[in-house]
mmCIF file of C-alpha atoms in Angstrom:
data_model
loop_
_atom_site.group_PDB
_atom_site.id
_atom_site.type_symbol
_atom_site.label_atom_id
_atom_site.label_comp_id
_atom_site.label_asym_id
_atom_site.label_seq_id
_atom_site.Cartn_x
_atom_site.Cartn_y
_atom_site.Cartn_z
ATOM 1 C CA MET A 22 -4.940 37.632 13.773
ATOM 2 C CA LYS A 23 -3.121 34.982 11.731
ATOM 3 C CA GLU A 24 -1.130 35.884 8.647
ATOM 4 C CA ASN A 25 -2.507 35.087 5.195
ATOM 5 C CA VAL A 26 0.248 36.517 3.008
ATOM 6 C CA LYS A 27 3.705 35.032 3.485
ATOM 7 C CA ARG A 28 6.372 37.697 2.975
ATOM 8 C CA VAL A 29 9.859 37.006 1.603
ATOM 9 C CA PHE A 30 12.573 39.550 0.829
ATOM 10 C CA HIS A 31 16.000 39.516 -0.745
ATOM 11 C CA VAL A 32 18.748 42.087 -1.261
ATOM 12 C CA ARG A 33 20.106 43.114 -4.662
ATOM 13 C CA PHE A 34 19.888 39.901 -6.691
ATOM 14 C CA LEU A 35 18.849 36.264 -6.721
ATOM 15 C CA ASN A 36 20.995 33.338 -7.841
ATOM 16 C CA HIS A 37 18.635 32.534 -10.688
ATOM 17 C CA PRO A 38 15.236 33.757 -12.041
ATOM 18 C CA VAL A 39 13.777 30.295 -11.400
ATOM 19 C CA TYR A 40 13.582 31.190 -7.696
ATOM 20 C CA ALA A 41 11.078 33.982 -8.310
ATOM 21 C CA GLU A 42 9.271 31.908 -10.950
ATOM 22 C CA ILE A 43 8.668 29.054 -8.509
ATOM 23 C CA LEU A 44 7.512 31.350 -5.702
ATOM 24 C CA ALA A 45 5.158 33.064 -8.167
ATOM 25 C CA THR A 46 3.214 29.809 -8.511
ATOM 26 C CA ARG A 47 2.013 30.367 -4.954
ATOM 27 C CA PRO A 48 -0.216 33.470 -4.863
ATOM 28 C CA GLU A 49 -0.022 33.752 -1.053
ATOM 29 C CA ILE A 50 3.748 34.368 -1.200
ATOM 30 C CA ARG A 51 4.976 37.919 -1.819
ATOM 31 C CA LEU A 52 8.600 38.539 -2.811
ATOM 32 C CA ASP A 53 10.120 41.957 -2.049
ATOM 33 C CA LYS A 54 13.474 43.275 -3.228
ATOM 34 C CA LEU A 55 15.812 45.653 -1.437
ATOM 35 C CA GLU A 56 19.029 47.162 -2.788
ATOM 36 C CA ASN A 57 22.357 47.427 -1.008
ATOM 37 C CA ASP A 58 21.761 51.173 -0.644
ATOM 38 C CA THR A 59 18.037 51.136 0.148
ATOM 39 C CA PRO A 60 17.484 53.871 2.780
ATOM 40 C CA ASP A 61 16.518 52.609 6.221
ATOM 41 C CA LYS A 62 13.140 54.354 6.092
ATOM 42 C CA ASP A 63 12.256 52.517 2.880
ATOM 43 C CA ALA A 64 13.593 49.174 4.072
ATOM 44 C CA GLU A 65 11.792 49.278 7.423
ATOM 45 C CA PRO A 66 8.277 48.291 6.160
ATOM 46 C CA VAL A 67 9.726 45.333 4.230
ATOM 47 C CA LEU A 68 11.846 44.145 7.140
ATOM 48 C CA SER A 69 9.112 44.476 9.745
ATOM 49 C CA ALA A 70 6.658 42.411 7.674
ATOM 50 C CA ALA A 71 9.033 39.679 6.495
ATOM 51 C CA HIS A 72 8.603 36.008 7.357
ATOM 52 C CA ALA A 73 11.610 34.818 5.334
ATOM 53 C CA TYR A 74 14.884 36.309 4.129
ATOM 54 C CA GLN A 75 16.600 34.898 1.037
ATOM 55 C CA ILE A 76 20.203 35.972 1.669
ATOM 56 C CA SER A 77 23.366 35.698 -0.405
ATOM 57 C CA SER A 78 26.042 33.346 0.913
ATOM 58 C CA ALA A 79 28.825 35.681 -0.285
ATOM 59 C CA ARG A 80 29.691 38.005 2.592
ATOM 60 C CA ASP A 81 31.172 40.795 0.447
ATOM 61 C CA GLU A 82 28.129 41.004 -1.835
ATOM 62 C CA VAL A 83 25.816 42.077 0.977
ATOM 63 C CA PRO A 84 26.349 45.165 3.170
ATOM 64 C CA LEU A 85 26.931 44.337 6.825
ATOM 65 C CA LYS A 86 23.639 46.001 7.758
ATOM 66 C CA PHE A 87 21.835 43.296 5.751
ATOM 67 C CA HIS A 88 23.742 40.360 7.232
ATOM 68 C CA ALA A 89 21.479 38.179 9.375
ATOM 69 C CA HIS A 90 22.724 39.203 12.807
ATOM 70 C CA LYS A 91 21.226 40.523 16.013
ATOM 71 C CA GLU A 92 20.821 44.076 14.723
ATOM 72 C CA LEU A 93 18.862 43.011 11.645
ATOM 73 C CA LEU A 94 16.813 40.485 13.596
ATOM 74 C CA ALA A 95 15.675 43.291 15.891
ATOM 75 C CA LYS A 96 14.126 44.941 12.813
ATOM 76 C CA THR A 97 12.432 41.737 11.612
ATOM 77 C CA PRO A 98 10.189 40.601 14.497
ATOM 78 C CA LYS A 99 8.121 38.283 12.270
ATOM 79 C CA LEU A 100 11.087 36.604 10.640
ATOM 80 C CA LEU A 101 10.892 32.794 10.790
ATOM 81 C CA ILE A 102 13.442 31.618 8.230
ATOM 82 C CA VAL A 103 16.784 32.778 6.840
ATOM 83 C CA SER A 104 17.591 30.911 3.634
ATOM 84 C CA THR A 105 21.098 31.229 2.195
ATOM 85 C CA GLY A 106 21.712 31.225 -1.539
ATOM 86 C CA GLY A 107 24.395 28.541 -1.369
ATOM 87 C CA ALA A 108 25.919 25.962 0.914
ATOM 88 C CA GLY A 109 27.789 28.536 2.984
ATOM 89 C CA PHE A 110 26.324 30.874 5.576
ATOM 90 C CA ASP A 111 29.027 33.521 6.017
ATOM 91 C CA THR A 112 26.375 36.249 5.973
ATOM 92 C CA VAL A 113 24.421 34.636 8.810
ATOM 93 C CA ASN A 114 25.148 34.683 12.525
ATOM 94 C CA VAL A 115 23.628 31.300 13.274
ATOM 95 C CA ARG A 116 23.854 31.807 17.031
ATOM 96 C CA ASP A 117 21.901 35.085 16.847
ATOM 97 C CA CYS A 118 19.253 33.440 14.666
ATOM 98 C CA THR A 119 18.945 30.487 17.016
ATOM 99 C CA GLU A 120 18.503 32.760 20.012
ATOM 100 C CA ALA A 121 15.781 34.629 18.111
ATOM 101 C CA GLY A 122 13.965 31.393 17.184
ATOM 102 C CA VAL A 123 14.787 31.802 13.502
ATOM 103 C CA LEU A 124 15.422 28.734 11.362
ATOM 104 C CA VAL A 125 18.518 28.862 9.114
ATOM 105 C CA VAL A 126 18.528 26.737 5.959
ATOM 106 C CA ASN A 127 21.080 26.435 3.162
ATOM 107 C CA GLN A 128 21.270 24.888 -0.309
ATOM 108 C CA THR A 129 24.069 22.404 0.295
ATOM 109 C CA GLY A 130 24.603 20.044 -2.623
ATOM 110 C CA GLY A 131 23.156 22.354 -5.236
ATOM 111 C CA ASN A 132 26.534 23.293 -6.678
ATOM 112 C CA ALA A 133 28.553 20.245 -5.578
ATOM 113 C CA GLU A 134 29.209 19.079 -9.136
ATOM 114 C CA ALA A 135 30.498 22.485 -10.211
ATOM 115 C CA VAL A 136 32.803 22.840 -7.210
ATOM 116 C CA ALA A 137 34.131 19.279 -7.478
ATOM 117 C CA GLN A 138 34.911 19.804 -11.152
ATOM 118 C CA THR A 139 36.872 22.937 -10.217
ATOM 119 C CA VAL A 140 38.909 20.961 -7.681
ATOM 120 C CA LEU A 141 39.715 18.371 -10.333
ATOM 121 C CA ALA A 142 40.627 21.113 -12.828
ATOM 122 C CA MET A 143 43.013 22.609 -10.292
ATOM 123 C CA VAL A 144 44.576 19.208 -9.579
ATOM 124 C CA LEU A 145 45.303 18.697 -13.270
ATOM 125 C CA THR A 146 46.373 22.267 -14.012
ATOM 126 C CA LEU A 147 48.773 22.390 -11.065
ATOM 127 C CA SER A 148 50.261 18.968 -11.679
ATOM 128 C CA LYS A 149 50.866 19.789 -15.358
ATOM 129 C CA ARG A 150 52.248 23.248 -14.449
ATOM 130 C CA MET A 151 49.939 24.853 -16.986
ATOM 131 C CA VAL A 152 49.710 28.193 -15.202
ATOM 132 C CA ASP A 153 53.412 28.923 -14.765
ATOM 133 C CA VAL A 154 54.315 27.695 -18.250
ATOM 134 C CA ASN A 155 51.530 29.868 -19.681
ATOM 135 C CA HIS A 156 52.962 32.896 -17.867
ATOM 136 C CA ALA A 157 56.488 32.116 -19.056
ATOM 137 C CA LEU A 158 55.402 31.610 -22.647
ATOM 138 C CA ARG A 159 53.519 34.907 -22.749
ATOM 139 C CA ALA A 160 56.388 36.749 -21.070
ATOM 140 C CA GLY A 161 58.939 35.332 -23.512
ATOM 141 C CA THR A 162 60.956 33.711 -20.728
ATOM 142 C CA MET A 163 60.336 30.071 -21.632
ATOM 143 C CA HIS A 164 63.523 28.778 -23.243
ATOM 144 C CA ASP A 165 63.445 25.132 -22.168
ATOM 145 C CA ARG A 166 60.175 23.231 -22.059
ATOM 146 C CA ASN A 167 61.804 20.571 -19.862
ATOM 147 C CA ALA A 168 62.080 23.153 -17.089
ATOM 148 C CA PHE A 169 58.294 22.968 -16.761
ATOM 149 C CA MET A 170 57.980 19.207 -16.534
ATOM 150 C CA GLY A 171 54.929 18.170 -14.541
ATOM 151 C CA HIS A 172 53.536 14.947 -13.129
ATOM 152 C CA ASP A 173 50.844 12.442 -14.024
ATOM 153 C CA VAL A 174 48.225 12.194 -11.294
ATOM 154 C CA ASN A 175 47.433 8.495 -11.713
ATOM 155 C CA GLY A 176 47.876 6.723 -8.403
ATOM 156 C CA LEU A 177 48.736 9.844 -6.417
ATOM 157 C CA THR A 178 47.051 10.755 -3.122
ATOM 158 C CA ILE A 179 44.557 13.537 -2.506
ATOM 159 C CA GLY A 180 43.472 14.514 1.001
ATOM 160 C CA VAL A 181 40.069 16.126 1.496
ATOM 161 C CA PHE A 182 39.069 18.096 4.556
ATOM 162 C CA GLY A 183 35.341 17.457 4.647
ATOM 163 C CA ILE A 184 33.684 14.638 2.712
ATOM 164 C CA GLY A 185 30.173 15.976 2.390
ATOM 165 C CA ASN A 186 28.544 16.735 -0.961
ATOM 166 C CA VAL A 187 31.620 18.288 -2.579
ATOM 167 C CA GLY A 188 34.246 16.094 -0.920
ATOM 168 C CA ARG A 189 32.325 12.968 -1.863
ATOM 169 C CA ARG A 190 32.147 14.013 -5.530
ATOM 170 C CA VAL A 191 35.859 14.940 -5.533
ATOM 171 C CA THR A 192 36.519 11.441 -4.218
ATOM 172 C CA GLU A 193 34.446 9.827 -6.957
ATOM 173 C CA LEU A 194 36.180 11.797 -9.710
ATOM 174 C CA CYS A 195 39.729 11.301 -8.456
ATOM 175 C CA LYS A 196 39.295 7.592 -7.756
ATOM 176 C CA GLY A 197 37.239 6.822 -10.815
ATOM 177 C CA LEU A 198 39.273 8.738 -13.383
ATOM 178 C CA PHE A 199 42.796 8.443 -12.020
ATOM 179 C CA ASN A 200 42.773 5.656 -9.436
ATOM 180 C CA MET A 201 43.943 8.118 -6.787
ATOM 181 C CA THR A 202 44.013 7.271 -3.092
ATOM 182 C CA VAL A 203 41.687 9.554 -1.148
ATOM 183 C CA LEU A 204 42.315 10.412 2.502
ATOM 184 C CA ALA A 205 39.541 12.194 4.382
ATOM 185 C CA CYS A 206 39.566 14.185 7.596
ATOM 186 C CA ASP A 207 36.025 14.792 8.791
ATOM 187 C CA PRO A 208 35.236 14.947 12.525
ATOM 188 C CA TYR A 209 31.516 14.408 11.918
ATOM 189 C CA LEU A 210 31.795 11.051 10.146
ATOM 190 C CA ASP A 211 33.074 7.681 11.343
ATOM 191 C CA GLU A 212 35.505 5.371 9.573
ATOM 192 C CA LYS A 213 32.772 3.149 8.145
ATOM 193 C CA THR A 214 30.810 6.047 6.653
ATOM 194 C CA ILE A 215 33.928 7.579 5.118
ATOM 195 C CA ALA A 216 34.934 4.197 3.678
ATOM 196 C CA ALA A 217 31.481 3.903 2.096
ATOM 197 C CA ARG A 218 32.165 7.236 0.402
ATOM 198 C CA GLY A 219 35.382 5.870 -1.062
ATOM 199 C CA ALA A 220 37.995 7.367 1.250
ATOM 200 C CA ILE A 221 40.226 6.425 4.170
ATOM 201 C CA LYS A 222 39.556 8.231 7.437
ATOM 202 C CA VAL A 223 42.676 9.888 8.893
ATOM 203 C CA GLU A 224 43.456 12.679 11.319
ATOM 204 C CA LYS A 225 44.589 16.099 10.120
ATOM 205 C CA ASP A 226 48.346 15.684 10.533
ATOM 206 C CA GLU A 227 48.456 12.330 8.761
ATOM 207 C CA LEU A 228 46.500 13.732 5.828
ATOM 208 C CA LEU A 229 48.883 16.662 5.496
ATOM 209 C CA ARG A 230 51.969 14.450 5.627
ATOM 210 C CA ARG A 231 50.734 11.907 3.076
ATOM 211 C CA ALA A 232 48.740 13.872 0.499
ATOM 212 C CA ASP A 233 50.091 15.057 -2.846
ATOM 213 C CA PHE A 234 47.085 17.388 -3.047
ATOM 214 C CA VAL A 235 45.297 18.891 -0.043
ATOM 215 C CA SER A 236 41.741 20.025 -0.812
ATOM 216 C CA ILE A 237 39.602 22.057 1.606
ATOM 217 C CA ASN A 238 35.911 21.179 1.202
ATOM 218 C CA CYS A 239 34.455 21.910 4.649
ATOM 219 C CA PRO A 240 32.259 24.813 5.810
ATOM 220 C CA LEU A 241 33.638 27.799 7.689
ATOM 221 C CA ASP A 242 32.705 27.539 11.365
ATOM 222 C CA ASP A 243 34.347 27.957 14.748
ATOM 223 C CA GLY A 244 36.131 24.629 14.347
ATOM 224 C CA SER A 245 37.556 25.258 10.877
ATOM 225 C CA ARG A 246 38.479 28.956 11.124
ATOM 226 C CA LYS A 247 42.294 29.290 10.660
ATOM 227 C CA MET A 248 42.497 25.494 10.563
ATOM 228 C CA ILE A 249 45.367 25.612 8.061
ATOM 229 C CA GLY A 250 48.315 27.799 9.056
ATOM 230 C CA ALA A 251 52.115 27.798 9.145
ATOM 231 C CA ARG A 252 52.255 24.590 11.190
ATOM 232 C CA GLU A 253 50.045 22.762 8.727
ATOM 233 C CA TYR A 254 51.911 23.953 5.614
ATOM 234 C CA ALA A 255 55.146 22.796 7.258
ATOM 235 C CA LEU A 256 53.713 19.269 7.541
ATOM 236 C CA MET A 257 52.925 19.023 3.820
ATOM 237 C CA LYS A 258 55.207 17.309 1.324
ATOM 238 C CA PRO A 259 57.625 19.676 -0.465
ATOM 239 C CA GLY A 260 56.036 18.724 -3.802
ATOM 240 C CA ALA A 261 52.435 18.933 -2.602
ATOM 241 C CA PHE A 262 49.752 21.371 -3.732
ATOM 242 C CA PHE A 263 47.176 23.194 -1.594
ATOM 243 C CA ILE A 264 43.668 23.689 -3.037
ATOM 244 C CA THR A 265 40.678 25.415 -1.495
ATOM 245 C CA THR A 266 37.205 25.971 -2.893
ATOM 246 C CA ALA A 267 35.562 26.236 0.535
ATOM 247 C CA ARG A 268 35.740 29.584 2.336
ATOM 248 C CA GLY A 269 38.283 32.247 3.123
ATOM 249 C CA PHE A 270 39.524 32.386 6.735
ATOM 250 C CA ILE A 271 39.875 28.586 6.879
ATOM 251 C CA HIS A 272 43.460 28.941 5.660
ATOM 252 C CA ASP A 273 45.992 31.577 6.695
ATOM 253 C CA GLU A 274 46.834 33.591 3.580
ATOM 254 C CA ALA A 275 50.055 35.113 4.930
ATOM 255 C CA ALA A 276 51.354 31.719 6.046
ATOM 256 C CA LEU A 277 50.526 30.267 2.638
ATOM 257 C CA ALA A 278 52.497 33.035 0.916
ATOM 258 C CA ASP A 279 55.471 32.220 3.171
ATOM 259 C CA ALA A 280 55.209 28.496 2.336
ATOM 260 C CA LEU A 281 55.149 29.244 -1.396
ATOM 261 C CA ARG A 282 57.970 31.790 -1.184
ATOM 262 C CA SER A 283 60.217 29.333 0.659
ATOM 263 C CA GLY A 284 59.379 26.491 -1.734
ATOM 264 C CA LYS A 285 57.900 24.453 1.133
ATOM 265 C CA ILE A 286 54.978 23.475 -1.102
ATOM 266 C CA ALA A 287 54.792 23.302 -4.898
ATOM 267 C CA GLY A 288 51.805 25.532 -5.585
ATOM 268 C CA ALA A 289 48.209 26.364 -4.771
ATOM 269 C CA GLY A 290 44.750 26.638 -6.286
ATOM 270 C CA LEU A 291 42.696 29.322 -4.551
ATOM 271 C CA ASP A 292 39.047 30.121 -5.211
ATOM 272 C CA VAL A 293 38.234 31.733 -1.849
ATOM 273 C CA TRP A 294 39.741 34.682 -0.019
ATOM 274 C CA GLU A 295 39.475 36.762 3.129
ATOM 275 C CA LYS A 296 38.448 39.690 0.912
ATOM 276 C CA GLU A 297 36.541 38.809 -2.241
ATOM 277 C CA PRO A 298 37.636 39.591 -4.826
ATOM 278 C CA PRO A 299 41.207 40.026 -3.538
ATOM 279 C CA PRO A 300 43.067 43.214 -4.523
ATOM 280 C CA ALA A 301 45.306 42.952 -7.590
ATOM 281 C CA ASP A 302 48.409 43.496 -5.448
ATOM 282 C CA HIS A 303 47.560 40.628 -3.076
ATOM 283 C CA PRO A 304 50.791 38.724 -2.282
ATOM 284 C CA LEU A 305 49.329 35.389 -3.374
ATOM 285 C CA LEU A 306 48.523 36.772 -6.827
ATOM 286 C CA GLN A 307 52.216 37.406 -7.454
ATOM 287 C CA PHE A 308 53.142 33.698 -7.653
ATOM 288 C CA ASP A 309 53.201 31.990 -11.047
ATOM 289 C CA ASN A 310 52.450 28.638 -9.398
ATOM 290 C CA VAL A 311 49.132 29.849 -7.958
ATOM 291 C CA ILE A 312 45.802 29.402 -9.746
ATOM 292 C CA ALA A 313 43.490 32.188 -8.592
ATOM 293 C CA SER A 314 39.763 32.723 -9.068
ATOM 294 C CA PRO A 315 37.266 34.981 -7.230
ATOM 295 C CA HIS A 316 34.936 32.464 -5.538
ATOM 296 C CA ILE A 317 33.459 31.136 -8.779
ATOM 297 C CA ALA A 318 33.979 27.386 -8.345
ATOM 298 C CA GLY A 319 30.253 26.910 -7.848
ATOM 299 C CA VAL A 320 29.173 29.588 -10.315
ATOM 300 C CA THR A 321 27.919 27.768 -13.400
ATOM 301 C CA LYS A 322 24.613 28.177 -15.197
ATOM 302 C CA GLU A 323 23.561 24.713 -14.106
ATOM 303 C CA ALA A 324 24.597 25.193 -10.471
ATOM 304 C CA ARG A 325 22.863 28.565 -10.191
ATOM 305 C CA ALA A 326 19.645 27.086 -11.552
ATOM 306 C CA ASN A 327 19.932 24.223 -9.059
ATOM 307 C CA MET A 328 20.475 26.658 -6.189
ATOM 308 C CA GLY A 329 17.497 28.783 -7.147
ATOM 309 C CA LYS A 330 15.271 25.726 -7.453
ATOM 310 C CA PHE A 331 16.539 24.230 -4.178
ATOM 311 C CA ALA A 332 15.956 27.480 -2.297
ATOM 312 C CA ALA A 333 12.459 28.174 -3.627
ATOM 313 C CA GLU A 334 11.203 24.615 -3.161
ATOM 314 C CA GLN A 335 12.642 24.391 0.337
ATOM 315 C CA LEU A 336 11.021 27.679 1.341
ATOM 316 C CA ILE A 337 7.629 26.574 0.017
ATOM 317 C CA HIS A 338 8.112 23.296 1.886
ATOM 318 C CA ALA A 339 8.682 25.267 5.092
ATOM 319 C CA PHE A 340 5.777 27.642 4.485
ATOM 320 C CA ASP A 341 3.547 24.591 4.007
ATOM 321 C CA GLY A 342 4.370 23.547 7.568
ATOM 322 C CA LYS A 343 6.912 20.846 6.800
ATOM 323 C CA ARG A 344 10.415 20.477 8.144
ATOM 324 C CA PRO A 345 12.948 21.697 5.546
ATOM 325 C CA PRO A 346 15.565 19.154 4.413
ATOM 326 C CA ARG A 347 18.664 21.353 4.880
ATOM 327 C CA VAL A 348 18.483 22.915 8.349
ATOM 328 C CA VAL A 349 21.685 24.478 9.702
ATOM 329 C CA ASN A 350 20.472 24.950 13.299
ATOM 330 C CA PRO A 351 18.148 22.006 14.081
ATOM 331 C CA GLU A 352 18.219 22.816 17.801
ATOM 332 C CA VAL A 353 15.930 25.796 17.144
ATOM 333 C CA TRP A 354 13.117 23.613 15.755
ATOM 334 C CA PRO A 355 10.882 23.465 18.898
ATOM 335 C CA VAL A 356 10.957 27.261 19.303
ATOM 336 C CA TYR A 357 10.477 27.772 15.568
ATOM 337 C CA GLN A 358 7.409 25.494 15.642
ATOM 338 C CA LYS A 359 5.754 27.709 18.249
ATOM 339 C CA ARG A 360 6.583 30.913 16.359
ATOM 340 C CA TYR A 361 5.311 29.425 13.093
ATOM 341 C CA GLU A 362 2.050 28.353 14.780
ATOM 342 C CA ALA A 363 1.590 31.847 16.253
ATOM 343 C CA ALA A 364 2.051 33.360 12.784
ATOM 344 C CA PHE A 365 0.031 30.967 10.613
ATOM 345 C CA GLY A 366 -2.329 29.171 12.994
ATOM 346 C CA LYS A 367 -0.991 25.637 12.590
ATOM 347 C CA ARG A 368 1.954 23.759 13.971
ATOM 348 C CA PRO A 369 4.628 22.572 11.522
ATOM 349 C CA GLU A 370 5.137 18.837 11.201
#
């Protein structure tokens, strides 16, 4: 018997009410909500009936038992799609989903403007030394304003790791506003494509040696995990700044603390952490030349509305038998097509 009702569930909260509002325009779609502490016996009927899971991208906001991994997939035999709330998919084991024939989609691009603006804000705040002078002024230890002299950013060089939606917008802002040179390291794009996006393609070591600002804008995956460590900080200019709005675990936090403590680099802007939010006694929070925020670069009212709209419209697109525009694991498509046809009686396009 083919399914008539299409079942979606989420845990705890949604990025924006518009998600539920859009799904509500389709009477055949039912949206269920679980809580972080929903007992297994109460969650089981929802999980066993679900065709789609709208999951948070923030790994510490969702209990491990509700991450999309093999154990959860065993409890969701009808599951066809896992849709993340943002561009990242830290809460999803893509390999497990692929093996189970489950399509993974994300909302990449939905918060690119917000994240790129945060990168630019960090560039300006670090270069003008606004954080450490603010601390000194409040502590009563600022006796000579010349001791906090910063730099203009016009004509300086920023290096971006990853020139997708966010990296491309960072490039546009830095070049357009301040005539900065942009270097890009992106293994998935060729020199011509990167040039069309306004940057110069370079390898990792060259970027680190030349950049006045190093910005991490790539996803966390097997290739980027611990990509920036002690060796990489040692290659950076002594006056350079490290900025990341991507994901924790891409950079080595202990090695960064060592680089800052030794004066190897001039400062850092950090929006992502291995544990989010980081504890108040985290070593990196003790430096006056570090801007710290708890993974909120992409958290604006406009970005959250975009993400909710992206996610709902993409899910409806998929439920209507069309290929979603933002597929993380495209290799699963042939298997997914067969599972979708078995569930709903027609083959997706």
